[in-house]
Short mmCIF file of C-alpha atoms in Angstrom, two decimals:
data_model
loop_
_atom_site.label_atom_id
_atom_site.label_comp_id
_atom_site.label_asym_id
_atom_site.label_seq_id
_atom_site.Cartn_x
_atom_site.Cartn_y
_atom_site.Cartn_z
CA UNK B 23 0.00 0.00 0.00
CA UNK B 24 1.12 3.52 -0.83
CA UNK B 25 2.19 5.69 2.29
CA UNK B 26 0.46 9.02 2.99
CA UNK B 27 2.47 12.03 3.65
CA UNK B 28 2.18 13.22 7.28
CA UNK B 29 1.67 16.69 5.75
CA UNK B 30 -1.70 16.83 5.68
CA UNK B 31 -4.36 15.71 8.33
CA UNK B 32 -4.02 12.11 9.21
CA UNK B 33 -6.12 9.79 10.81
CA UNK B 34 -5.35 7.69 13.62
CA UNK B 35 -6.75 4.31 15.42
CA UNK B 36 -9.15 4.56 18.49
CA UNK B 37 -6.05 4.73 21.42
CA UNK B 38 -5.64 5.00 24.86
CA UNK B 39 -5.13 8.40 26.73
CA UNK B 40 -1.48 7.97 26.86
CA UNK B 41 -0.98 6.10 22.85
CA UNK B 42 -2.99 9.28 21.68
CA UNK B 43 -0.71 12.22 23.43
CA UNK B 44 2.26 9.72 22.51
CA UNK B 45 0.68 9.95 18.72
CA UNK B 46 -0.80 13.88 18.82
CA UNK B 47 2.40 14.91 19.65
CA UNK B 48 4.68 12.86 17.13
CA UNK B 49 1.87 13.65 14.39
CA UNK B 50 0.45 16.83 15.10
CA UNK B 51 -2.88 15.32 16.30
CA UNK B 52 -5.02 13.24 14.57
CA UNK B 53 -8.53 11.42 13.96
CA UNK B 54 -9.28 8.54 16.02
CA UNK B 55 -9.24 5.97 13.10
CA UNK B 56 -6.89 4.90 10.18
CA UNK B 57 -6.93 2.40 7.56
CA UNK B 58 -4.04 0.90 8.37
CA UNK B 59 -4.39 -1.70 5.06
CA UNK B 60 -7.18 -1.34 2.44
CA UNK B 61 -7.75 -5.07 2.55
CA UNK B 62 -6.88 -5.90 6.58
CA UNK B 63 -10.08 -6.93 8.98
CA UNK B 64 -11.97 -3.69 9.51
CA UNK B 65 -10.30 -3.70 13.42
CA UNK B 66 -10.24 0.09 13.14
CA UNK B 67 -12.65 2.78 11.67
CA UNK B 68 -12.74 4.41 8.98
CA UNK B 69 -13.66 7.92 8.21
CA UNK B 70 -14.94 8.30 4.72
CA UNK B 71 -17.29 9.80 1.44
CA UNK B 72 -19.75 8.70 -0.66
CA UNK B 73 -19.92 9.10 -4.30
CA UNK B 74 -23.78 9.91 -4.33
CA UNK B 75 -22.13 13.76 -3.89
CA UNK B 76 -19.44 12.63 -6.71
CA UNK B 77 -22.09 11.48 -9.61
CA UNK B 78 -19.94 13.75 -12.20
CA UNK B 79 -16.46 11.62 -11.32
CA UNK B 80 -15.66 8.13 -12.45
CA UNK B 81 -15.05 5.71 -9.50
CA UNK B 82 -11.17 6.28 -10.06
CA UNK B 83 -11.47 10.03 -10.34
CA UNK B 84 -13.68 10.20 -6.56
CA UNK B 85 -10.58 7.35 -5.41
CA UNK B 86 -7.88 9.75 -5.80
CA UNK B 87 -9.87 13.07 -5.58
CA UNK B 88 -10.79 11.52 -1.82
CA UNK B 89 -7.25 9.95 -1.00
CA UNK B 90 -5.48 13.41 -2.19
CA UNK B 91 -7.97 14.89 0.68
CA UNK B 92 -6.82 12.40 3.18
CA UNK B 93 -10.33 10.14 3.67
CA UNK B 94 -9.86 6.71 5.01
CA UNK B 95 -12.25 5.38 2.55
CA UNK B 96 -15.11 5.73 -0.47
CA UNK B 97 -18.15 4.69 -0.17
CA UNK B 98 -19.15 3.50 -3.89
CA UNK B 99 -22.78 4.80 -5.03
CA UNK B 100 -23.69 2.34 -7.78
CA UNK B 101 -27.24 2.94 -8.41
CA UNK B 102 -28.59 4.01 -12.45
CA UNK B 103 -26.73 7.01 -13.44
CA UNK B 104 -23.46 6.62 -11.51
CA UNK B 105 -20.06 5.63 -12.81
CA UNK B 106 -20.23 2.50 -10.47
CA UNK B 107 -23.42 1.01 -12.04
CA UNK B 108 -22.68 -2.54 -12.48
CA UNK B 109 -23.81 -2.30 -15.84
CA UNK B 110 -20.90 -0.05 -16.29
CA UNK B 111 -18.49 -1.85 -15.13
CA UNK B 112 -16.69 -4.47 -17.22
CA UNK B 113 -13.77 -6.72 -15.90
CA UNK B 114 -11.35 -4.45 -17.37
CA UNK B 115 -13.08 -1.32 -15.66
CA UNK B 116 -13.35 -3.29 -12.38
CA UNK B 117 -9.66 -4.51 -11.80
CA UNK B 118 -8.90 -0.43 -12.67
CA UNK B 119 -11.25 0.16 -9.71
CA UNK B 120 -9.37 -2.12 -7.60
CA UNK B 121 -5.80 -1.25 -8.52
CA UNK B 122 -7.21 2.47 -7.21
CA UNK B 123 -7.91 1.37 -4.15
CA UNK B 124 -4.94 -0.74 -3.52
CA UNK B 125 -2.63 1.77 -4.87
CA UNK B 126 -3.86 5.30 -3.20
CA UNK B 127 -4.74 2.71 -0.06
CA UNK B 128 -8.26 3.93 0.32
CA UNK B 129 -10.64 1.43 1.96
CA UNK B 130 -14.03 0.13 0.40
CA UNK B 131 -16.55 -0.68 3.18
CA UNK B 132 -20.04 -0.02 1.46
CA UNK B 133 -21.29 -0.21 -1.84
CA UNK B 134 -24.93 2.20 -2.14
CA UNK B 135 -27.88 2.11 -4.27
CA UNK B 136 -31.56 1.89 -4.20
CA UNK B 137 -33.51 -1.38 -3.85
CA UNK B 138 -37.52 -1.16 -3.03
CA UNK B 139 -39.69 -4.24 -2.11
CA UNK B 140 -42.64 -4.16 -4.52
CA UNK B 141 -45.87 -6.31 -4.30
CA UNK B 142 -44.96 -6.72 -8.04
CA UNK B 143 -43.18 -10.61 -7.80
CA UNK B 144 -41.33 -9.20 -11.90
CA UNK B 145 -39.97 -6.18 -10.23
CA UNK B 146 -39.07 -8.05 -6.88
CA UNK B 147 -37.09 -10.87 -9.18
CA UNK B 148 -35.26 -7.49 -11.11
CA UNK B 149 -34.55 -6.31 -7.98
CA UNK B 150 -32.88 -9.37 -6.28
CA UNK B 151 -30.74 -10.37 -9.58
CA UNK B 152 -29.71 -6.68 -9.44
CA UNK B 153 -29.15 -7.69 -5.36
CA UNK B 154 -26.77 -10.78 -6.99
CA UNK B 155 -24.85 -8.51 -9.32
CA UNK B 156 -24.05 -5.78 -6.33
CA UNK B 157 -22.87 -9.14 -4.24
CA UNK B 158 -20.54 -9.63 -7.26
CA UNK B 159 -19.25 -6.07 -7.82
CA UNK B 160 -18.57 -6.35 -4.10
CA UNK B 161 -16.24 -9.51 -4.33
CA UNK B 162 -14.64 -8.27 -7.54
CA UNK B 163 -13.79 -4.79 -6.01
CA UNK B 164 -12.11 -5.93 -3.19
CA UNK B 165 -12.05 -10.04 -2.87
CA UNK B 166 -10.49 -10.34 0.50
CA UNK B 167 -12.99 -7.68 2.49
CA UNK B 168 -16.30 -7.73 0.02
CA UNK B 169 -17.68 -4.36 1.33
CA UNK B 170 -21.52 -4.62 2.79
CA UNK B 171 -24.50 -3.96 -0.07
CA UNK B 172 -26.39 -0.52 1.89
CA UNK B 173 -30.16 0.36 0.74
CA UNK B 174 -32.48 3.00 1.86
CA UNK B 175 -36.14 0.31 1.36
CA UNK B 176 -38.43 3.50 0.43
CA UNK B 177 -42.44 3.26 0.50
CA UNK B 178 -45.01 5.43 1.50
CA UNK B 179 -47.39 3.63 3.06
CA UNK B 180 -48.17 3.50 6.85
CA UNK B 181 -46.07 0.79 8.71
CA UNK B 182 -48.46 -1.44 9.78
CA UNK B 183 -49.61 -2.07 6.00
CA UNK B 184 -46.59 -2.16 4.45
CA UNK B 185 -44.59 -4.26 6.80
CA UNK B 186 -45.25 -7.51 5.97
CA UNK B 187 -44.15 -6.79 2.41
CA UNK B 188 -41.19 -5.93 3.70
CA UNK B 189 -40.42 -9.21 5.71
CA UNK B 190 -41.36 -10.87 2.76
CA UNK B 191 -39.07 -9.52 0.46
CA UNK B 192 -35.97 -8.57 3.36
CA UNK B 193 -36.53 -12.78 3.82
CA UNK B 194 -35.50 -13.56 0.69
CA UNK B 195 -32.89 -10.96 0.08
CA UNK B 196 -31.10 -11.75 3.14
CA UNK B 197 -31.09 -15.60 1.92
CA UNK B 198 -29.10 -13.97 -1.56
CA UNK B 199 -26.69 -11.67 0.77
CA UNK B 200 -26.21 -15.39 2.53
CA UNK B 201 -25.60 -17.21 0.13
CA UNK B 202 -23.21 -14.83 -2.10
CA UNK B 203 -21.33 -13.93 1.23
CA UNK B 204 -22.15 -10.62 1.66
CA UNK B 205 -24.12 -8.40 4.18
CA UNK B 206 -26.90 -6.27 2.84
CA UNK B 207 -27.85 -2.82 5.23
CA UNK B 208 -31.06 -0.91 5.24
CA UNK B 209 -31.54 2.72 6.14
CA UNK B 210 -34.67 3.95 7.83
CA UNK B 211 -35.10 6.98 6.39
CA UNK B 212 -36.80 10.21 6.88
CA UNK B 213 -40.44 10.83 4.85
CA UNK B 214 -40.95 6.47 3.96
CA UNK B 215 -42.18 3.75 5.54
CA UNK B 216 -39.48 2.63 7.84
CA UNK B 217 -38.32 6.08 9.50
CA UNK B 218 -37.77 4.59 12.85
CA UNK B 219 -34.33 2.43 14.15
CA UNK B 220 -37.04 0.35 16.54
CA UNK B 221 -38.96 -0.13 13.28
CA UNK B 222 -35.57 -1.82 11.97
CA UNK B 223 -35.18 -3.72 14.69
CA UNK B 224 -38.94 -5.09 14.41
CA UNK B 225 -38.14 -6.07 10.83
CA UNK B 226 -34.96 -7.85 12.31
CA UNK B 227 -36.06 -9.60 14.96
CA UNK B 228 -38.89 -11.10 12.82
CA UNK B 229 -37.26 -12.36 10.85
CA UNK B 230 -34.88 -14.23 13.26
CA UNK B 231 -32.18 -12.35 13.18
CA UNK B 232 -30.62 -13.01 9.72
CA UNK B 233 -26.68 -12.99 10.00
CA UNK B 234 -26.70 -10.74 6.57
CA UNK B 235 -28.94 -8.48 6.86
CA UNK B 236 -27.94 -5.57 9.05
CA UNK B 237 -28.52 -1.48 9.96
CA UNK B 238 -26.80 1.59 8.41
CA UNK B 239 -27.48 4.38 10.49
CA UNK B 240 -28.23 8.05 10.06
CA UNK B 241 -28.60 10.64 12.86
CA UNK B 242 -29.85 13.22 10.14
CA UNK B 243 -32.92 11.40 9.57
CA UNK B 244 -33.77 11.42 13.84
CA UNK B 245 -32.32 14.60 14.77
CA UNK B 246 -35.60 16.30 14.30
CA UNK B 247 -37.58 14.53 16.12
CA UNK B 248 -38.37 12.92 19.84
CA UNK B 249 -35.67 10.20 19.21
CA UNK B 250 -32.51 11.51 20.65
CA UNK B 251 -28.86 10.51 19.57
CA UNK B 252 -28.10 8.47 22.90
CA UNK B 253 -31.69 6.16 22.58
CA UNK B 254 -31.50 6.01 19.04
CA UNK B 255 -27.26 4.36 18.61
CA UNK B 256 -28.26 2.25 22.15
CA UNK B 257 -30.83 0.65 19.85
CA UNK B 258 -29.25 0.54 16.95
CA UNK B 259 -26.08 -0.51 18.18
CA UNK B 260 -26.16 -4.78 17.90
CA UNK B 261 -26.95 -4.19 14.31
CA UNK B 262 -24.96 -1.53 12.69
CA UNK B 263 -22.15 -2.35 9.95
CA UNK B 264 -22.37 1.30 8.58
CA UNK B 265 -22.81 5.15 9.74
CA UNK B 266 -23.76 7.65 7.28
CA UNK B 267 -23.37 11.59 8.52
CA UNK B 268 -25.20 14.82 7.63
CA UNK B 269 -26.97 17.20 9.10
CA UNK B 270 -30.74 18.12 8.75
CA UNK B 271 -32.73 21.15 9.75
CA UNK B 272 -36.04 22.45 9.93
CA UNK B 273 -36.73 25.46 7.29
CA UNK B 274 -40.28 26.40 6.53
CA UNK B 275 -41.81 23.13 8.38
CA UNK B 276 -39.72 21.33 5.91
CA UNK B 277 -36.33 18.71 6.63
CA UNK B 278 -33.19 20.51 4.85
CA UNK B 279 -30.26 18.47 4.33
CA UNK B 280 -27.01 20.01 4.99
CA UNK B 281 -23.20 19.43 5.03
CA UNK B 282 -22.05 17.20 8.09
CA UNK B 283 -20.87 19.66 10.63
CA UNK B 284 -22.67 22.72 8.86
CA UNK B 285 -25.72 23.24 11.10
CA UNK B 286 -23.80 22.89 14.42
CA UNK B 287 -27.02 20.28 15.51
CA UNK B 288 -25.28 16.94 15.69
CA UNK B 289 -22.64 16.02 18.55
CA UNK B 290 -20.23 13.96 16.51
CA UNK B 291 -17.85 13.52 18.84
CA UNK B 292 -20.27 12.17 21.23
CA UNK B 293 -21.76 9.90 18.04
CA UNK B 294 -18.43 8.96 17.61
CA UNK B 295 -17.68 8.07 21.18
CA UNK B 296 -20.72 6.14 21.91
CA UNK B 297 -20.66 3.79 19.09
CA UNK B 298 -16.91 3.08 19.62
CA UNK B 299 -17.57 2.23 23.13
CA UNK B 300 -20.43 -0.04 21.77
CA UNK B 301 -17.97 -1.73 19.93
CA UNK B 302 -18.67 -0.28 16.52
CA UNK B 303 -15.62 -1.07 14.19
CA UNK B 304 -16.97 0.16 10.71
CA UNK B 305 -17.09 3.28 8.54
CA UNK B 306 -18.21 6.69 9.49
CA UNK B 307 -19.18 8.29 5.72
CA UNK B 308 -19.71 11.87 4.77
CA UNK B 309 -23.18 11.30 2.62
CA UNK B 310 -24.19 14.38 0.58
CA UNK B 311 -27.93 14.66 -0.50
CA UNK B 312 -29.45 15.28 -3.83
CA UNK B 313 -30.79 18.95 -2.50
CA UNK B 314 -27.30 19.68 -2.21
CA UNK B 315 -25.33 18.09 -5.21
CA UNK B 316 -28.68 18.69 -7.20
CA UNK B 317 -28.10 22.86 -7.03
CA UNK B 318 -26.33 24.51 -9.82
CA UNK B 319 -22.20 24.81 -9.89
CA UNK B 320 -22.37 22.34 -6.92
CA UNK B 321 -18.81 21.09 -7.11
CA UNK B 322 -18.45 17.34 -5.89
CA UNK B 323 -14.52 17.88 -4.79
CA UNK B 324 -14.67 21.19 -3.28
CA UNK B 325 -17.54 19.52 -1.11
CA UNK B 326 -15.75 16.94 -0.16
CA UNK B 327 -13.25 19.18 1.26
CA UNK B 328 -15.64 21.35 3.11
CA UNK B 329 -17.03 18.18 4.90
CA UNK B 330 -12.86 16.87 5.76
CA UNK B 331 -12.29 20.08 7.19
CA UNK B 332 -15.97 19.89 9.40
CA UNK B 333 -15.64 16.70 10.43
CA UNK B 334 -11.68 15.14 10.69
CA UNK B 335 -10.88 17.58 13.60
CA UNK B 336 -14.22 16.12 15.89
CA UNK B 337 -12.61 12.94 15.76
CA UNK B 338 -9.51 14.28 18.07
CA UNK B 339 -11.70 15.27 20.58
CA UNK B 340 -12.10 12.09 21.46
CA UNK B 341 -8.95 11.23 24.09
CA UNK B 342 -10.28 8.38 26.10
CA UNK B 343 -12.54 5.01 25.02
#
């Protein structure tokens, strides 16, 4: 793996009190995780960005644009449209990807796109062969640590009608994330169905507890409500593999998504803090949303910058786990 320079902001492991002055001091200070190897066991966090802000970049371009920044690791949007739409990606294109990785030393934990249970059994089979060729992106971008398969599951209607479609169709996805060996997550998500982490958990515990099918989480989508940070990670906790940040306000009775670290509303150190102590080991990713990359002259690198600078310097106030 490439070396980074130690000119620019580096991130560091989750240490003691005494490793991390040791460390601050020979490095400047630091954040509290590091990829130490793109393809060693996730023992460490990450801190990372997803290309859903980066849909005018190839997946090289966001690899280097994001290493050259100093993230840990990329997040991979692969839904229609985006460079790293399976359909896109030939063998050729996908050992480029890899090489990227390996050479600039960037980590791939999550692979992102958009899969809705539908009552329709055609568009639930195009969904779950679309589910297989994710699971095979995901072993061909990075065979020794396939990176989890993360889905928002959408729908509008109220939860009590809707639910048992989705332990239906979360049933037999989780039996394809099984049986192709990798782990699918699912979002609850402002404005659908599932907005809740204890309506999650419902689907979860259901279903018996499938050993592939798991929680991303995302304060933005809570922050505005009754469910604070500390209830909402407590519950989450046994079932998260991935944590997406940005921040959300309230403007003209309406959710606004914002920057992470632009509103001032989210604790991230404390998020940080309390899922390390929980024994979280994943990825924390920047995620930017469509009202922001959407506007005119947004500018995916530049943004990606802005969110480095708001969030790498939260992770040093962190000195004790």
């Amino acid at each position: 793996m490439t070396s980074r320079s130690l000119s620019r902001p580096e991130s560091s492991r989750f240490i003691s009190r005494r490793q991390f002055t040791i460390a601050a001091l020979a490095l400047g200070a630091a954040s509290l995780c590091r990829a130490e190897d793109a393809h060693a066991p996730s023992i460490f966090c990450t801190f990372g960005f997803g290309t859903y802000g980066m849909k005018s970049l190839t997946a090289e371009q966001a690899i280097g644009a994001l290493a050259d920044i100093g993230f840990d690791s990329v997040m991979l949007d692969c839904s229609t449209g985006w460079d790293s739409d399976p359909s896109n990606l030939p063998a050729a294109r996908r050992a480029d990807i890899r090489k990227s990785l390996n050479d600039r030393g960037v980590r791939l934990p999550a692979l992102e796109d958009d899969l809705h249970p539908d009552h329709d059994d055609k568009k639930n089979a195009a969904q779950e062969e679309h589910l297989k060729a994710l699971a095979q992106l995901s072993h061909d971008l990075s065979p020794d640590a396939p990176p989890i398969v993360e889905t928002m599951i959408g729908g509008t209607a109220e939860w009590s009608k809707i639910k048992p479609l989705f332990l239906k169709r979360l049933e037999s996805w989780a039996k394809i994330a099984q049986s192709s060996d990798i782990t699918l997550a699912i979002k609850a998500h402002a404005n659908t169905s599932m907005y809740r982490v204890d309506q999650a958990v419902e689907l979860f515990r259901e279903l018996g507890s499938p050993p592939r099918l798991k929680l991303c989480y995302d304060f933005s989508h809570f922050v505005l409500t009754d469910m604070t940070m500390k209830q909402t990670i407590e519950m989450a906790l046994p079932w998260t593999v991935s944590v997406v940040m940005k921040d959300a306000v309230m403007e003209k009775g309406k959710r606004i998504f914002k920057l992470p670290g632009e509103s001032g509303l989210i604790d991230y150190p404390a998020l940080f803090r309390q899922f390390y102590t929980g024994g979280y080991r994943g990825d924390f990713s920047c995620e930017i949303s469509a009202m922001i990359w959407r506007k005119p002259g947004y500018d995916p690198i530049a943004t990606a910058k802005q969110c480095y600078a708001n969030i790498a310097p939260e992770f040093a106030k962190m000195r004790t786990v």
